[in-house]
XYZ file of C-alpha atoms in Angstrom:
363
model
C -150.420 36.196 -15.398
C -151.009 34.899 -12.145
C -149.181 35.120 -8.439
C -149.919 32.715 -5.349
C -149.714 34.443 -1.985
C -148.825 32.453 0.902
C -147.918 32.954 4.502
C -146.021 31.245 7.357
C -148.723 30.968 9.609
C -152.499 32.694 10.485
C -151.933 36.537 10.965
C -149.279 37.284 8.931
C -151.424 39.693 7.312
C -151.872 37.568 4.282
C -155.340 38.997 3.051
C -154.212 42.505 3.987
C -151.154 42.177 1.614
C -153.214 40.359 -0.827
C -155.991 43.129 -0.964
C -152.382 45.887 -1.053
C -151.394 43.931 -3.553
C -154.835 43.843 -5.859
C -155.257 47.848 -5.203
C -151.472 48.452 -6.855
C -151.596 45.632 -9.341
C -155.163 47.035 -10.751
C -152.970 50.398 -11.676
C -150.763 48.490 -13.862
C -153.414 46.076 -15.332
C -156.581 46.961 -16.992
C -158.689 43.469 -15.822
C -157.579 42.707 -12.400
C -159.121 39.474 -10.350
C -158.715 37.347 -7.371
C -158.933 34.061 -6.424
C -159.016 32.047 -3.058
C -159.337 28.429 -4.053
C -159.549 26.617 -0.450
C -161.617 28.617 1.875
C -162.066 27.224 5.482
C -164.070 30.080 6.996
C -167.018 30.738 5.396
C -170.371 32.506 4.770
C -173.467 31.223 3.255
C -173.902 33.098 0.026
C -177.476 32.287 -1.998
C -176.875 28.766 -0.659
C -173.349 28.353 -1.451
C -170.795 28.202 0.975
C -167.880 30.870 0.190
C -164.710 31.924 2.077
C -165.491 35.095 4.028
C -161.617 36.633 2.612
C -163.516 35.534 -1.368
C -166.470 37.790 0.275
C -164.520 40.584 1.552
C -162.897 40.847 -2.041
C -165.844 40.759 -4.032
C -167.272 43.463 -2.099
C -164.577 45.786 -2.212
C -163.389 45.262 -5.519
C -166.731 44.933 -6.899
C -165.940 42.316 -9.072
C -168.424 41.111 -11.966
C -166.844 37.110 -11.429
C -169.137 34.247 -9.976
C -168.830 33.721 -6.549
C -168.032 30.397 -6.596
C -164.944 31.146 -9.177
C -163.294 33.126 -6.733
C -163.841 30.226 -4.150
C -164.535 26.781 -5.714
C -163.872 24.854 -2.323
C -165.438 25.790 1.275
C -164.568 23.294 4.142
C -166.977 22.529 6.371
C -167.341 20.718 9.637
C -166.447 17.096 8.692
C -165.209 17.441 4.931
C -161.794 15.995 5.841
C -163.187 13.067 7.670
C -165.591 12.255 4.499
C -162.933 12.632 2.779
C -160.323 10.513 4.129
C -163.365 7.272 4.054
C -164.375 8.894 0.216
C -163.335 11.442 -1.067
C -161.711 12.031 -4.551
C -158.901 13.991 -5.206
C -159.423 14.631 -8.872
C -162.873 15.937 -8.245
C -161.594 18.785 -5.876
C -158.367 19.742 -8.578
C -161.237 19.481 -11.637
C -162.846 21.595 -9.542
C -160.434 24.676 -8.782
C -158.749 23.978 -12.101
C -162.028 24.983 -13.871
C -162.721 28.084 -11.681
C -159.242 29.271 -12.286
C -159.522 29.177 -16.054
C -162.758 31.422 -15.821
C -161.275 33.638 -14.148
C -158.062 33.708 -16.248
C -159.989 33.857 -19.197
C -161.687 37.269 -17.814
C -158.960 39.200 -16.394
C -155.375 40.198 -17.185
C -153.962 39.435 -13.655
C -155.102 37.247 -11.199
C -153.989 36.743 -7.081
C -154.297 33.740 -5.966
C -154.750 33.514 -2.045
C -153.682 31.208 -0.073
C -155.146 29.444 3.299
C -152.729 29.289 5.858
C -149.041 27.872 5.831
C -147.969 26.135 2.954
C -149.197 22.487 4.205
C -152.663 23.462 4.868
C -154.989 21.400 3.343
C -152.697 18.192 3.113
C -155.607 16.081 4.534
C -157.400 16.072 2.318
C -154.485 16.289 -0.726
C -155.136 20.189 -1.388
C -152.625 22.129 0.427
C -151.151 25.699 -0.622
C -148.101 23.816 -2.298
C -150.349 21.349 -4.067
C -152.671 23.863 -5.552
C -150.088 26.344 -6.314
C -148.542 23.981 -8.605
C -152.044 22.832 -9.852
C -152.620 26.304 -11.152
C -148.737 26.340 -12.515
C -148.598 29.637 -10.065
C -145.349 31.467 -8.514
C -145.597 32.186 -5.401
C -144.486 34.515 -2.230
C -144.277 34.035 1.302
C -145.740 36.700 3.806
C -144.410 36.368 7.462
C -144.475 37.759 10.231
C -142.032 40.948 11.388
C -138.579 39.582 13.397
C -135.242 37.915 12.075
C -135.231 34.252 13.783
C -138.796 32.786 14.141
C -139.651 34.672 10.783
C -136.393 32.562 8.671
C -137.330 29.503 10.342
C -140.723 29.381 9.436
C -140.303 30.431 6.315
C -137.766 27.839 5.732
C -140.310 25.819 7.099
C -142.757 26.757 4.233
C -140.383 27.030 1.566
C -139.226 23.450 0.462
C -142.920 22.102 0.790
C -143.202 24.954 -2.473
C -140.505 23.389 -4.065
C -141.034 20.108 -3.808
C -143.941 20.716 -5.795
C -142.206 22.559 -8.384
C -143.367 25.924 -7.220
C -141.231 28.848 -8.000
C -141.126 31.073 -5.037
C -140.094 34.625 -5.843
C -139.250 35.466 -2.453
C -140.645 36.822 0.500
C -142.583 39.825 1.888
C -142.103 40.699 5.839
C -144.846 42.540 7.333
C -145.836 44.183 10.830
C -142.449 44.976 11.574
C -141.844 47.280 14.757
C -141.371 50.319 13.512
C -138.562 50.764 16.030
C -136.617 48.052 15.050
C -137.563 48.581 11.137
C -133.856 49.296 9.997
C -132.195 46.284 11.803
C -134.653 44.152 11.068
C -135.040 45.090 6.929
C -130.938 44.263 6.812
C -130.698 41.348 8.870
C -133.496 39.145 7.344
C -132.850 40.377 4.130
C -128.727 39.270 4.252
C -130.553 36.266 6.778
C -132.650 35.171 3.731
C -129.750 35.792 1.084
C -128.138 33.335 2.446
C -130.965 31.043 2.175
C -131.432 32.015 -1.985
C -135.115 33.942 -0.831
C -135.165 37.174 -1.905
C -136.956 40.228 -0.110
C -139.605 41.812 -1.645
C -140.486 44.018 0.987
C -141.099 44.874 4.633
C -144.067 46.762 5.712
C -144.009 48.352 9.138
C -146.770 47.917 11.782
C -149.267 49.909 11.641
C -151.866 50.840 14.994
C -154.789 51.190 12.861
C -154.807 48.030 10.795
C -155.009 45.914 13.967
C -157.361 48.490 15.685
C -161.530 47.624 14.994
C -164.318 49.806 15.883
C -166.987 49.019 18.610
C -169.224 48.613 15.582
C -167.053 45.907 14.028
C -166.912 43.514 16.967
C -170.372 44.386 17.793
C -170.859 42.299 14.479
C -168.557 39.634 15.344
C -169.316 39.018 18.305
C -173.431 38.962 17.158
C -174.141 40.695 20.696
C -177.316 42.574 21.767
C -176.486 46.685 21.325
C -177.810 48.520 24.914
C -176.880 52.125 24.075
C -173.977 54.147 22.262
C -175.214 54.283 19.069
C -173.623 57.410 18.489
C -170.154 55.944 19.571
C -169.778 52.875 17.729
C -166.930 54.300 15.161
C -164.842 54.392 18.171
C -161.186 52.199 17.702
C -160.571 50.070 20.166
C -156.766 50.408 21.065
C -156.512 47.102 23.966
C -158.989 45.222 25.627
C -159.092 44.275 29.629
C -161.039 41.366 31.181
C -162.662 42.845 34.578
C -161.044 40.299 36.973
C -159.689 42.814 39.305
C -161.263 44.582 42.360
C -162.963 47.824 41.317
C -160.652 50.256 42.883
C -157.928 48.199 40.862
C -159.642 48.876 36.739
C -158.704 52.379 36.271
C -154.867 51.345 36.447
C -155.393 49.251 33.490
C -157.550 51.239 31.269
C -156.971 54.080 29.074
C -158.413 56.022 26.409
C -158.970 52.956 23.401
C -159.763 50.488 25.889
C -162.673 47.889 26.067
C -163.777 46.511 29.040
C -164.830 42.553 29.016
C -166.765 42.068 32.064
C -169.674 40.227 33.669
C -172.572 42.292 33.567
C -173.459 41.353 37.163
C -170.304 43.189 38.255
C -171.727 46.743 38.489
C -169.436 48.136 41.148
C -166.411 47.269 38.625
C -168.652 48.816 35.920
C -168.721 51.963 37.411
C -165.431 52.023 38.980
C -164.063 52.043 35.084
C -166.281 55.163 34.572
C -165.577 57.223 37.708
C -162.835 59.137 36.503
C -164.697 60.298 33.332
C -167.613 61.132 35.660
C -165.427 62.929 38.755
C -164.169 65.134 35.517
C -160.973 63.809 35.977
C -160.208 63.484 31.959
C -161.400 62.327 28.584
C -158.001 60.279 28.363
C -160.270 57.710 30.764
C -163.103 57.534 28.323
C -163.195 53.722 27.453
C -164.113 52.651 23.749
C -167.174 50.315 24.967
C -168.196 47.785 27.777
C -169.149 44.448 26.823
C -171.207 43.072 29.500
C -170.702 38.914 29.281
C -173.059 35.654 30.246
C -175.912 37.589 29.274
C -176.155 39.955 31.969
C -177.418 42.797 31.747
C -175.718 45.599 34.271
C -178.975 47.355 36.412
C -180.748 50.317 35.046
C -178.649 53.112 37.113
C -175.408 51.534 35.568
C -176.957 51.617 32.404
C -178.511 54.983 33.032
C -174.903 56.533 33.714
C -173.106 54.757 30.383
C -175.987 56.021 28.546
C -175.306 59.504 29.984
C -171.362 59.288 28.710
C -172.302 57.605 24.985
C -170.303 54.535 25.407
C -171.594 51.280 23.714
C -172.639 48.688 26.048
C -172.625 44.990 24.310
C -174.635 42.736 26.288
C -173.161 39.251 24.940
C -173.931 35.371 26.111
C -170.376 33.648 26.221
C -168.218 34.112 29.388
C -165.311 36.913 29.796
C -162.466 34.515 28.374
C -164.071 33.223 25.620
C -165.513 36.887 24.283
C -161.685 37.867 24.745
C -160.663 35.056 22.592
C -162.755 36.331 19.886
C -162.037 39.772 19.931
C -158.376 38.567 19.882
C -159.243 36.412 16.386
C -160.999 39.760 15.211
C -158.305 42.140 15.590
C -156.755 41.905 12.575
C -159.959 41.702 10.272
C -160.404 44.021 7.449
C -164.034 45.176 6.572
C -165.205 45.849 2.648
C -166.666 49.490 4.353
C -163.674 49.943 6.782
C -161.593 53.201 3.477
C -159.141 53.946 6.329
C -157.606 50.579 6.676
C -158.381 49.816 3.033
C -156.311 52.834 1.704
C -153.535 52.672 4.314
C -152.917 48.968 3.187
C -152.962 50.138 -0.084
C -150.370 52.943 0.920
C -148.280 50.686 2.971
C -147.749 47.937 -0.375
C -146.758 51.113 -2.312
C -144.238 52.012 -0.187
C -142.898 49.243 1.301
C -143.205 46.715 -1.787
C -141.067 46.392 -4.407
C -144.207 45.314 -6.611
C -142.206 46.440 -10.004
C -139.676 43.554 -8.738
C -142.452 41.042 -8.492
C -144.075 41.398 -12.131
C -140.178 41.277 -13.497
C -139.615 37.785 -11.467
C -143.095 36.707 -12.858
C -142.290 37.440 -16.310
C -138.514 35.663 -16.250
């Protein structure tokens, strides 16, 4: 038995739902495994190129299967322009066709992740719709929290499925304001009716999914470490670019809050730690500085944030573009990161109809 998970668009909270998903699945199935087939960002693995999600998985899950089963296909820089001049179509389906039976042959249950909407990977003649159907999967749709944008993407997403004579079971709605869970769980569920999709659940938002630790984008952003060691399992609520004048910062921080500046900008530096040092309150106590460009702030600044244990991040890309990357790396999830790992878990219990999903699978 197998199920394809797919999404509207990037952070839906595919991988999250597919790693909720493979936690309450492996209660109900003795041999549980996992499969990403296209992977587009990737890690370098004993010389093998594998999707960082087929990574993540392995590593939690511990799982005994070849690397290169979960993920057959990495795309690199270039692959779709060799392959529109070269490439060969049957060489790429051979290719996931033949990891998928390995892993079928192993395990009692295997999720199948997608990449992306339900076109990606057309190019090069391997999208989510086109593999799903290679594998002879079912799939569902996870998309994004609301009532309008969320039915017309998924409406989007759904005849490409069909067309290629993929059953879609119907359709999981996730990061849903909590405020707004009860209007939004009838509407798009009547919404989608209409449309023949059926809900299979909706999962609230949760702060702490979307929240990383100084320690986690310390790693992502691959930045030189300066002090506050001690501090780096601090969650990091919001992040603010240090654009303003100094007397202007502490109106925009709060407790959670990283600060993105240029490390040449001391007076702004310390202007986002007065009120911790004046004694005005621990609410002020920011989650980290990263210092951008490669500057370093001048000994006395660095002297006073190693005094207060906050992580300074010394990194070489401008403000902007370190924001931008934090911004891609806020919905991560880590193989060592239990919290996030066993609230997911929680939240697909809950909020999941996941008995409802092995019944459509069997009919």
């Amino acid at each position: 038995m197998s199920l394809y998970v797919a999404a509207t668009r990037q952070n839906d909270g595919k991988t999250a739902v597919s790693l909720g998903l493979l936690k309450v699945l492996g209660q109900r199935f003795q041999k549980i495994g996992y499969m990403k087939p296209i992977g587009q960002q990737y890690q370098i693995i004993d010389k093998k190129k594998i999707d960082k999600d087929a990574v993540l998985m392995h590593r939690i899950f511990d799982f005994d299967d070849n690397l290169s089963h979960i993920n057959p296909i990495a795309v690199p820089s270039g692959f779709t322009e060799k392959y529109i001049q070269q490439g060969k179509r049957d060489v790429l389906v051979e290719k996931v066709k033949k990891a998928y039976e390995q892993l079928c042959r192993a395990h009692d249950f295997v999720l199948i992740e997608g990449t992306g909407h339900a076109g990606v990977g057309s190019v090069f003649d391997m999208s989510n719709a086109q593999v799903a159907s290679i594998l002879g999967a079912k799939a569902i749709i996870v998309a994004g929290g609301g009532i309008g944008r969320p039915i017309d993407e998924i409406m989007l997403n759904y005849p490409t499925f069909t067309t290629e004579g993929v059953e879609v079971l119907g359709v999981i709605l996730n990061k849903v304001k909590k405020e707004k869970y009860r209007k939004i769980q009838k509407l798009a569920t009547k919404g989608l009716k209409r449309k023949g999709l059926e809900v299979l659940g909706v999962i609230p938002f949760e702060d702490v999914l979307s929240n990383p630790t100084v320690s986690e984008l310390l790693e992502d952003l691959d930045g030189d470490l300066i002090c506050g060691e001690g501090a780096l399992n601090r969650r990091v609520e919001s992040f603010v670019i240090g654009d303003m004048v100094p007397y202007e910062v502490s109106s925009y921080l709060s407790g959670g809050s990283l600060l993105i500046v240029p490390g040449n900008r001391e007076g702004l530096i310390f202007a986002a730690l007065s009120d911790w040092v004046l004694g005005v309150g621990s609410n002020y106590l920011i989650s980290g500085v990263v210092a951008t460009s490669g500057k370093k702030p001048n000994k006395k600044v660095v002297d006073v944030i190693k005094k207060i244990n906050i992580p300074l991040i010394v990194v070489q890309e401008d403000s902007f573009t370190t924001a931008c990357e934090i911004a891609r790396a806020i919905f991560k999830v880590r193989a060592e990161d239990n919290e996030k790992i066993n609230k997911t878990e929680a939240l697909i219990q809950e909020y999941v109809d996941v008995d409802r999903i092995l019944e459509k699978l069997k009919g």
